[in-house]
mmCIF file of C-alpha atoms and ligand atoms in Angstrom:
data_model
loop_
_atom_site.group_PDB
_atom_site.id
_atom_site.type_symbol
_atom_site.label_atom_id
_atom_site.label_comp_id
_atom_site.label_asym_id
_atom_site.label_seq_id
_atom_site.Cartn_x
_atom_site.Cartn_y
_atom_site.Cartn_z
ATOM 1 C CA MET K 1 73.342 214.296 138.746
ATOM 2 C CA THR K 2 72.501 210.707 137.961
ATOM 3 C CA CYS K 3 71.926 207.343 139.659
ATOM 4 C CA PRO K 4 73.438 203.893 138.930
ATOM 5 C CA VAL K 5 70.426 202.824 136.835
ATOM 6 C CA CYS K 6 70.466 205.918 134.620
ATOM 7 C CA PHE K 7 74.268 206.142 134.402
ATOM 8 C CA PHE K 8 74.779 202.689 132.873
ATOM 9 C CA ARG K 9 72.068 203.103 130.225
ATOM 10 C CA ASP K 10 73.493 202.963 126.677
ATOM 11 C CA ASP K 11 71.727 206.176 125.672
ATOM 12 C CA TYR K 12 73.096 208.067 128.662
ATOM 13 C CA GLN K 13 76.664 206.930 127.961
ATOM 14 C CA LYS K 14 76.244 207.889 124.318
ATOM 15 C CA GLN K 15 75.326 211.414 125.428
ATOM 16 C CA LEU K 16 78.461 211.591 127.602
ATOM 17 C CA LYS K 17 80.617 210.441 124.686
ATOM 18 C CA LYS K 18 79.047 212.973 122.336
ATOM 19 C CA ARG K 19 80.055 215.747 124.724
ATOM 20 C CA THR K 20 83.621 215.129 123.501
ATOM 21 C CA PHE K 21 82.668 215.944 119.890
ATOM 22 C CA GLY K 22 84.626 218.894 118.570
ATOM 23 C CA ILE K 23 87.807 217.834 120.388
ATOM 24 C CA ASP K 24 90.716 217.175 118.055
ATOM 25 C CA ARG K 25 92.214 213.625 118.049
ATOM 26 C CA PHE K 26 90.463 210.522 119.335
ATOM 27 C CA GLU K 27 92.907 209.964 122.215
ATOM 28 C CA ASN K 28 91.965 213.421 123.546
ATOM 29 C CA LYS K 29 88.281 212.548 123.235
ATOM 30 C CA LEU K 30 88.889 209.366 125.229
ATOM 31 C CA THR K 31 90.683 211.340 127.945
ATOM 32 C CA LYS K 32 87.794 213.811 128.127
ATOM 33 C CA TYR K 33 85.254 210.973 128.268
ATOM 34 C CA LYS K 34 87.243 209.455 131.134
ATOM 35 C CA GLU K 35 87.069 212.775 133.050
ATOM 36 C CA ILE K 36 83.317 213.121 132.467
ATOM 37 C CA PHE K 37 82.713 209.468 133.402
ATOM 38 C CA ILE K 38 84.638 209.795 136.685
ATOM 39 C CA GLU K 39 83.092 213.145 137.571
ATOM 40 C CA ASP K 40 79.638 211.676 137.012
ATOM 41 C CA ILE K 41 80.416 208.802 139.395
ATOM 42 C CA ARG K 42 81.617 211.318 142.001
ATOM 43 C CA GLN K 43 78.336 213.221 141.662
ATOM 44 C CA MET K 44 76.176 210.099 141.483
ATOM 45 C CA SER K 45 73.448 209.741 144.072
ATOM 46 C CA SER K 46 71.135 207.034 145.299
ATOM 47 C CA MET K 47 68.363 205.764 143.067
ATOM 48 C CA SER K 48 65.994 206.800 145.855
ATOM 49 C CA SER K 49 66.544 210.454 144.925
ATOM 50 C CA CYS K 50 66.336 209.932 141.138
ATOM 51 C CA SER K 51 63.200 210.159 139.000
ATOM 52 C CA CYS K 52 63.673 206.532 137.890
ATOM 53 C CA HIS K 53 62.748 205.562 141.449
ATOM 54 C CA LEU K 54 59.115 205.880 140.336
ATOM 55 C CA THR K 55 59.639 203.107 137.770
ATOM 56 C CA TYR K 56 61.550 200.776 140.071
ATOM 57 C CA ASP K 57 59.925 201.251 143.418
ATOM 58 C CA GLN K 58 60.986 198.035 145.131
ATOM 59 C CA SER K 59 62.985 198.719 148.302
ATOM 60 C CA GLY K 60 65.343 195.848 147.420
ATOM 61 C CA MET K 61 66.383 197.712 144.287
ATOM 62 C CA ILE K 62 67.454 200.713 146.339
ATOM 63 C CA VAL K 63 69.430 198.621 148.828
ATOM 64 C CA TRP K 64 71.212 196.729 146.012
ATOM 65 C CA THR K 65 72.012 199.806 143.905
ATOM 66 C CA ASP K 66 73.153 201.765 146.999
ATOM 67 C CA SER K 67 75.611 198.966 147.832
ATOM 68 C CA PHE K 68 76.809 198.916 144.248
ATOM 69 C CA LEU K 69 77.126 202.713 144.233
ATOM 70 C CA TYR K 70 79.269 202.597 147.377
ATOM 71 C CA SER K 71 81.622 200.075 145.728
ATOM 72 C CA LEU K 72 81.732 202.065 142.507
ATOM 73 C CA LYS K 73 82.660 205.304 144.253
ATOM 74 C CA ASN K 74 85.422 203.500 146.140
ATOM 75 C CA ALA K 75 86.818 202.079 142.906
ATOM 76 C CA GLU K 76 87.722 205.366 141.209
ATOM 77 C CA ALA K 77 91.359 204.289 140.853
ATOM 78 C CA GLU K 78 90.187 201.166 139.007
ATOM 79 C CA VAL K 79 87.992 203.232 136.664
ATOM 80 C CA SER K 80 90.902 205.551 135.983
ATOM 81 C CA SER K 81 93.309 202.695 135.266
ATOM 82 C CA ALA K 82 90.758 200.944 132.993
ATOM 83 C CA PHE K 83 90.564 204.081 130.833
ATOM 84 C CA ASP K 84 94.318 204.762 130.975
ATOM 85 C CA ARG K 85 95.159 201.245 129.816
ATOM 86 C CA MET K 86 92.795 201.410 126.845
ATOM 87 C CA ILE K 87 93.960 204.910 125.870
ATOM 88 C CA SER K 88 97.558 203.742 126.044
ATOM 89 C CA ILE K 89 96.750 200.715 123.845
ATOM 90 C CA TYR K 90 95.107 203.028 121.298
ATOM 91 C CA GLU K 91 98.189 205.271 121.374
ATOM 92 C CA ASP K 92 100.380 202.213 120.739
ATOM 93 C CA PHE K 93 98.264 201.469 117.678
ATOM 94 C CA ILE K 94 98.781 204.913 116.165
ATOM 95 C CA SER K 95 102.384 205.434 117.223
ATOM 96 C CA LYS K 96 103.935 201.929 117.295
ATOM 97 C CA SER K 97 102.149 199.133 115.470
ATOM 98 C CA GLN K 98 98.878 197.277 115.226
ATOM 99 C CA LYS K 99 100.646 194.088 116.331
ATOM 100 C CA ILE K 100 102.074 195.613 119.520
ATOM 101 C CA ALA K 101 98.739 197.224 120.398
ATOM 102 C CA THR K 102 96.703 194.067 119.735
ATOM 103 C CA GLU K 103 99.057 191.962 121.869
ATOM 104 C CA ARG K 104 98.779 194.483 124.708
ATOM 105 C CA LEU K 105 94.994 194.417 124.402
ATOM 106 C CA TRP K 106 95.028 190.624 124.662
ATOM 107 C CA SER K 107 97.294 190.733 127.734
ATOM 108 C CA HIS K 108 94.926 193.267 129.273
ATOM 109 C CA LEU K 109 91.902 191.008 128.680
ATOM 110 C CA LYS K 110 93.740 188.110 130.334
ATOM 111 C CA GLU K 111 95.073 190.152 133.274
ATOM 112 C CA GLN K 112 91.664 191.589 134.062
ATOM 113 C CA ASN K 113 89.991 188.212 133.719
ATOM 114 C CA LEU K 114 87.714 189.444 130.959
ATOM 115 C CA LEU K 115 87.896 186.276 128.867
ATOM 116 C CA THR K 116 86.157 183.991 131.322
ATOM 117 C CA GLN K 117 82.628 185.259 130.848
ATOM 118 C CA LEU K 118 81.470 183.774 127.578
ATOM 119 C CA GLU K 119 78.111 183.499 125.927
ATOM 120 C CA SER K 120 76.751 179.992 126.317
ATOM 121 C CA PRO K 121 76.376 178.080 123.020
ATOM 122 C CA ILE K 122 72.666 177.624 123.775
ATOM 123 C CA THR K 123 72.342 181.403 123.349
ATOM 124 C CA TYR K 124 72.798 181.029 119.574
ATOM 125 C CA ALA K 125 70.208 178.302 119.146
ATOM 126 C CA ARG K 126 67.641 180.966 118.367
ATOM 127 C CA LEU K 127 66.438 182.831 115.325
ATOM 128 C CA LEU K 128 68.897 185.341 113.913
ATOM 129 C CA PHE K 129 68.279 187.615 110.970
ATOM 130 C CA ARG K 130 69.969 189.049 107.938
ATOM 131 C CA ALA K 131 68.500 191.564 105.544
ATOM 132 C CA ARG K 132 69.207 193.370 102.291
ATOM 133 C CA ALA K 133 67.435 196.294 100.698
ATOM 134 C CA LYS K 134 64.878 194.959 98.229
ATOM 135 C CA GLY K 135 65.647 195.026 94.537
ATOM 136 C CA GLY K 136 68.647 194.029 92.457
ATOM 137 C CA PHE K 137 68.901 190.448 93.736
ATOM 138 C CA ASP K 138 66.893 187.240 93.912
ATOM 139 C CA GLU K 139 65.126 187.389 97.296
ATOM 140 C CA LYS K 140 64.279 183.677 97.108
ATOM 141 C CA ASP K 141 67.945 182.629 96.869
ATOM 142 C CA ILE K 142 69.124 182.196 100.461
ATOM 143 C CA LYS K 143 72.782 182.498 99.432
ATOM 144 C CA GLN K 144 72.144 186.068 98.342
ATOM 145 C CA TYR K 145 71.734 187.008 101.999
ATOM 146 C CA PHE K 146 75.162 185.749 103.007
ATOM 147 C CA HIS K 147 78.421 187.582 102.911
ATOM 148 C CA ILE K 148 80.414 188.631 99.904
ATOM 149 C CA PRO K 149 82.233 185.587 98.434
ATOM 150 C CA PHE K 150 85.736 185.169 99.832
ATOM 151 C CA SER K 151 87.086 185.607 96.291
ATOM 152 C CA ASN K 152 85.760 189.171 96.490
ATOM 153 C CA ARG K 153 87.207 189.955 99.888
ATOM 154 C CA HIS K 154 88.723 193.149 98.515
ATOM 155 C CA LEU K 155 85.164 194.528 98.475
ATOM 156 C CA VAL K 156 84.662 193.995 102.198
ATOM 157 C CA GLY K 157 84.549 197.401 103.789
ATOM 158 C CA ASN K 158 85.758 198.745 107.082
ATOM 159 C CA GLN K 159 83.200 198.213 109.843
ATOM 160 C CA ARG K 160 83.269 198.583 113.588
ATOM 161 C CA PHE K 161 83.640 194.885 114.424
ATOM 162 C CA SER K 162 85.088 193.561 111.189
ATOM 163 C CA VAL K 163 88.394 194.257 109.615
ATOM 164 C CA SER K 164 88.690 195.132 105.956
ATOM 165 C CA GLY K 165 89.529 191.970 104.007
ATOM 166 C CA GLN K 166 88.324 189.580 106.746
ATOM 167 C CA PRO K 167 84.694 188.776 105.895
ATOM 168 C CA MET K 168 82.447 187.935 108.827
ATOM 169 C CA VAL K 169 78.750 187.248 108.881
ATOM 170 C CA TYR K 170 76.668 189.835 110.587
ATOM 171 C CA PHE K 171 73.391 188.849 112.225
ATOM 172 C CA GLY K 172 70.806 190.899 114.021
ATOM 173 C CA ASN K 173 68.817 189.259 116.773
ATOM 174 C CA SER K 174 65.654 191.039 115.679
ATOM 175 C CA VAL K 175 64.217 192.583 112.511
ATOM 176 C CA LEU K 176 64.045 195.840 114.453
ATOM 177 C CA ALA K 177 67.831 195.752 115.006
ATOM 178 C CA LEU K 178 68.340 195.267 111.259
ATOM 179 C CA THR K 179 66.129 198.228 110.346
ATOM 180 C CA LYS K 180 68.241 200.337 112.723
ATOM 181 C CA GLU K 181 71.577 199.048 111.398
ATOM 182 C CA LEU K 182 70.600 199.410 107.742
ATOM 183 C CA GLU K 183 68.648 202.640 108.363
ATOM 184 C CA CYS K 184 65.713 201.310 106.323
ATOM 185 C CA ASN K 185 62.029 200.715 106.959
ATOM 186 C CA ALA K 186 61.153 197.062 107.434
ATOM 187 C CA SER K 187 58.908 197.258 104.334
ATOM 188 C CA ASP K 188 61.952 198.136 102.189
ATOM 189 C CA LEU K 189 63.983 195.152 103.367
ATOM 190 C CA ALA K 190 64.075 191.532 102.277
ATOM 191 C CA VAL K 191 64.688 189.571 105.481
ATOM 192 C CA ALA K 192 65.973 186.022 105.969
ATOM 193 C CA ALA K 193 65.844 184.114 109.249
ATOM 194 C CA TYR K 194 68.456 181.564 110.344
ATOM 195 C CA LEU K 195 68.407 179.018 113.103
ATOM 196 C CA PRO K 196 71.973 178.013 113.990
ATOM 197 C CA SER K 197 72.538 174.408 114.947
ATOM 198 C CA TYR K 198 73.395 173.992 118.636
ATOM 199 C CA SER K 199 75.772 171.109 117.876
ATOM 200 C CA LYS K 200 77.756 173.335 115.521
ATOM 201 C CA TYR K 201 78.386 175.794 118.350
ATOM 202 C CA TYR K 202 78.810 173.448 121.254
ATOM 203 C CA TYR K 203 82.582 173.838 121.346
ATOM 204 C CA SER K 204 82.708 177.404 120.059
ATOM 205 C CA LYS K 205 83.857 180.356 122.080
ATOM 206 C CA ILE K 206 81.895 183.551 121.538
ATOM 207 C CA PHE K 207 82.997 186.737 123.288
ATOM 208 C CA SER K 208 80.252 188.745 124.910
ATOM 209 C CA LEU K 209 80.624 192.516 124.812
ATOM 210 C CA THR K 210 77.289 193.481 126.244
ATOM 211 C CA ASN K 211 76.231 196.203 128.655
ATOM 212 C CA TYR K 212 76.512 193.727 131.478
ATOM 213 C CA ILE K 213 76.049 196.113 134.432
ATOM 214 C CA GLY K 214 73.257 198.091 132.772
ATOM 215 C CA ASP K 215 71.421 194.915 131.729
ATOM 216 C CA CYS K 216 71.653 193.506 135.227
ATOM 217 C CA ILE K 217 70.516 196.653 137.024
ATOM 218 C CA GLU K 218 67.737 197.654 134.658
ATOM 219 C CA ASN K 219 66.522 194.360 133.204
ATOM 220 C CA THR K 220 67.240 191.586 135.682
ATOM 221 C CA LEU K 221 67.002 193.083 139.169
ATOM 222 C CA PRO K 222 63.536 194.712 138.868
ATOM 223 C CA GLY K 223 62.100 191.340 137.835
ATOM 224 C CA ILE K 224 63.802 189.553 140.725
ATOM 225 C CA PHE K 225 62.684 192.075 143.327
ATOM 226 C CA SER K 226 59.145 192.440 142.011
ATOM 227 C CA ALA K 227 58.819 188.649 142.289
ATOM 228 C CA GLY K 228 59.542 189.017 146.000
ATOM 229 C CA SER K 229 63.008 187.476 145.905
ATOM 230 C CA LYS K 230 65.763 188.861 148.085
ATOM 231 C CA VAL K 231 69.142 189.356 146.450
ATOM 232 C CA SER K 232 72.130 191.032 148.033
ATOM 233 C CA TYR K 233 75.089 192.697 146.318
ATOM 234 C CA ASP K 234 77.270 190.678 148.720
ATOM 235 C CA GLU K 235 76.126 187.304 147.345
ATOM 236 C CA THR K 236 79.155 185.915 145.547
ATOM 237 C CA GLU K 237 77.171 183.211 143.726
ATOM 238 C CA LEU K 238 75.558 185.953 141.638
ATOM 239 C CA LEU K 239 77.174 188.358 139.182
ATOM 240 C CA PRO K 240 77.923 191.177 139.577
ATOM 241 C CA ASN K 241 78.755 191.320 143.281
ATOM 242 C CA ARG K 242 81.010 193.281 145.600
ATOM 243 C CA GLN K 243 83.973 190.989 144.806
ATOM 244 C CA THR K 244 83.747 191.498 141.034
ATOM 245 C CA ILE K 245 83.705 195.306 140.936
ATOM 246 C CA ALA K 246 87.167 195.639 139.339
ATOM 247 C CA ARG K 247 86.369 193.228 136.521
ATOM 248 C CA ASP K 248 82.925 194.778 136.046
ATOM 249 C CA ILE K 249 84.506 198.195 135.622
ATOM 250 C CA HIS K 250 87.115 196.970 133.116
ATOM 251 C CA LYS K 251 84.459 195.119 131.123
ATOM 252 C CA SER K 252 82.155 198.118 131.137
ATOM 253 C CA VAL K 253 84.870 200.573 130.068
ATOM 254 C CA LEU K 254 85.949 198.233 127.243
ATOM 255 C CA MET K 255 82.349 198.000 126.004
ATOM 256 C CA HIS K 256 81.749 201.746 126.201
ATOM 257 C CA LEU K 257 84.977 202.523 124.327
ATOM 258 C CA CYS K 258 84.190 199.931 121.630
ATOM 259 C CA THR K 259 80.835 201.621 120.998
ATOM 260 C CA PHE K 260 82.141 205.203 120.850
ATOM 261 C CA PRO K 261 80.040 207.108 118.279
ATOM 262 C CA THR K 262 81.799 208.374 115.171
ATOM 263 C CA GLU K 263 81.992 212.096 114.541
ATOM 264 C CA PHE K 264 83.641 211.830 111.126
ATOM 265 C CA LYS K 265 84.162 208.841 108.862
ATOM 266 C CA GLY K 266 87.093 208.818 106.501
ATOM 267 C CA THR K 267 89.436 206.114 105.242
ATOM 268 C CA PHE K 268 90.691 205.783 108.816
ATOM 269 C CA VAL K 269 88.003 205.609 111.489
ATOM 270 C CA ALA K 270 89.623 206.106 114.895
ATOM 271 C CA GLU K 271 86.512 204.904 116.742
ATOM 272 C CA TYR K 272 86.820 201.498 115.026
ATOM 273 C CA VAL K 273 90.423 200.862 116.086
ATOM 274 C CA ILE K 274 89.711 199.330 119.503
ATOM 275 C CA PRO K 275 86.729 197.152 118.420
ATOM 276 C CA GLN K 276 88.650 195.965 115.345
ATOM 277 C CA MET K 277 91.712 195.089 117.429
ATOM 278 C CA LEU K 278 89.422 193.215 119.806
ATOM 279 C CA THR K 279 87.866 191.279 116.895
ATOM 280 C CA THR K 280 91.306 190.473 115.450
ATOM 281 C CA ALA K 281 92.666 189.307 118.823
ATOM 282 C CA LEU K 282 89.622 187.095 119.451
ATOM 283 C CA LEU K 283 89.809 185.478 115.994
ATOM 284 C CA GLU K 284 93.541 184.870 116.405
ATOM 285 C CA HIS K 285 92.823 183.060 119.673
ATOM 286 C CA GLY K 286 90.173 180.725 118.297
ATOM 287 C CA TYR K 287 86.980 182.609 119.050
ATOM 288 C CA ALA K 288 84.146 182.075 116.580
ATOM 289 C CA GLY K 289 82.624 185.487 116.985
ATOM 290 C CA ILE K 290 81.528 188.374 119.117
ATOM 291 C CA VAL K 291 78.194 189.548 120.436
ATOM 292 C CA PHE K 292 78.123 193.312 120.578
ATOM 293 C CA PRO K 293 75.610 196.060 121.273
ATOM 294 C CA SER K 294 74.228 198.289 118.565
ATOM 295 C CA THR K 295 75.423 201.872 118.466
ATOM 296 C CA LYS K 296 72.213 203.020 116.761
ATOM 297 C CA ASP K 297 69.643 205.261 118.390
ATOM 298 C CA TYR K 298 66.660 203.393 119.871
ATOM 299 C CA SER K 299 65.257 206.370 121.764
ATOM 300 C CA ASP K 300 62.342 206.757 119.333
ATOM 301 C CA LEU K 301 60.861 203.475 120.540
ATOM 302 C CA TYR K 302 57.989 203.605 122.953
ATOM 303 C CA GLY K 303 56.362 200.824 124.871
ATOM 304 C CA SER K 304 59.114 198.290 124.265
ATOM 305 C CA HIS K 305 59.384 195.773 127.040
ATOM 306 C CA ARG K 306 62.447 196.188 129.195
ATOM 307 C CA PHE K 307 63.454 192.582 128.467
ATOM 308 C CA SER K 308 63.581 193.252 124.731
ATOM 309 C CA SER K 309 67.165 192.562 123.688
ATOM 310 C CA HIS K 310 67.028 194.151 120.270
ATOM 311 C CA GLN K 311 70.268 196.043 120.735
ATOM 312 C CA LEU K 312 72.550 193.107 120.223
ATOM 313 C CA ASN K 313 74.059 192.364 116.886
ATOM 314 C CA PHE K 314 75.819 189.176 116.151
ATOM 315 C CA ARG K 315 78.840 188.589 114.014
ATOM 316 C CA THR K 316 80.779 185.414 113.591
ATOM 317 C CA SER K 317 83.445 184.103 111.303
ATOM 318 C CA ASP K 318 82.249 180.538 110.833
ATOM 319 C CA ILE K 319 78.513 180.414 111.282
ATOM 320 C CA VAL K 320 78.052 179.002 107.777
HETATM 321 ZN ZN1 LIG F 401 67.976 207.118 137.832
#
């Protein structure tokens, strides 16, 4: 049994997804994940009866999460349809064509109003990082930290949010995120920091694929309530609220499916199909990039502040 705070944590969702390991075919794993996800919502109880209550002991937190829980339990049909649509799009990819599937994904994003919540350009006017393992290149040459030259695009590999042959620039928003992504100690990495120009991004559209519900419940609300502010789940000026539950569910399901852990990696990586289609669709429609959460394990960290946002990686097609 879980509560809304624990359920939307990245680590908890990763555990649920890993329970599908051993099942043949990715579409069957997605169907199983859907069943587990829905069953967990059915069994979900108030934060007041969960151990995390000790961490977030403000009464306002319980009232807000109870209201949210009530809406979530009443939206089971929406959860089911969010999964079914994405599974069907994946099946179109493997049985029809990439083009048909990508167009259906784009229609889905528009229908569910998932394209309206963008990252503000001011979000990128902050330090971002790139790193390479030390040795074998000139660490003082800043160009060595950028992507493979376009003339060598055939060397660009297959990654979760970038399509083979379409180079994009990956940035971490912390050195810690880079050590996780590259699976290296910080002392073994040469790191370069970049400060993007706000004017360059002012007109850019960047899609945000973050754990929006989890971030709100676990990072934002405790701060608001501990400061003595009163916030209700019914307030429509704030997001999320009772009116946005359908969109919140669709956005959350999309994010959780895009970050599905890989069990095997071969030439074809089924877990990368949906995030790569999303990247392709966004680039085709003029987006400059995508902010996405890391799929690496951060559970070995202790004492990190709950506002630390080290789990976001940043990739864009035209940052340089
Ligand atoms: Zn809990």
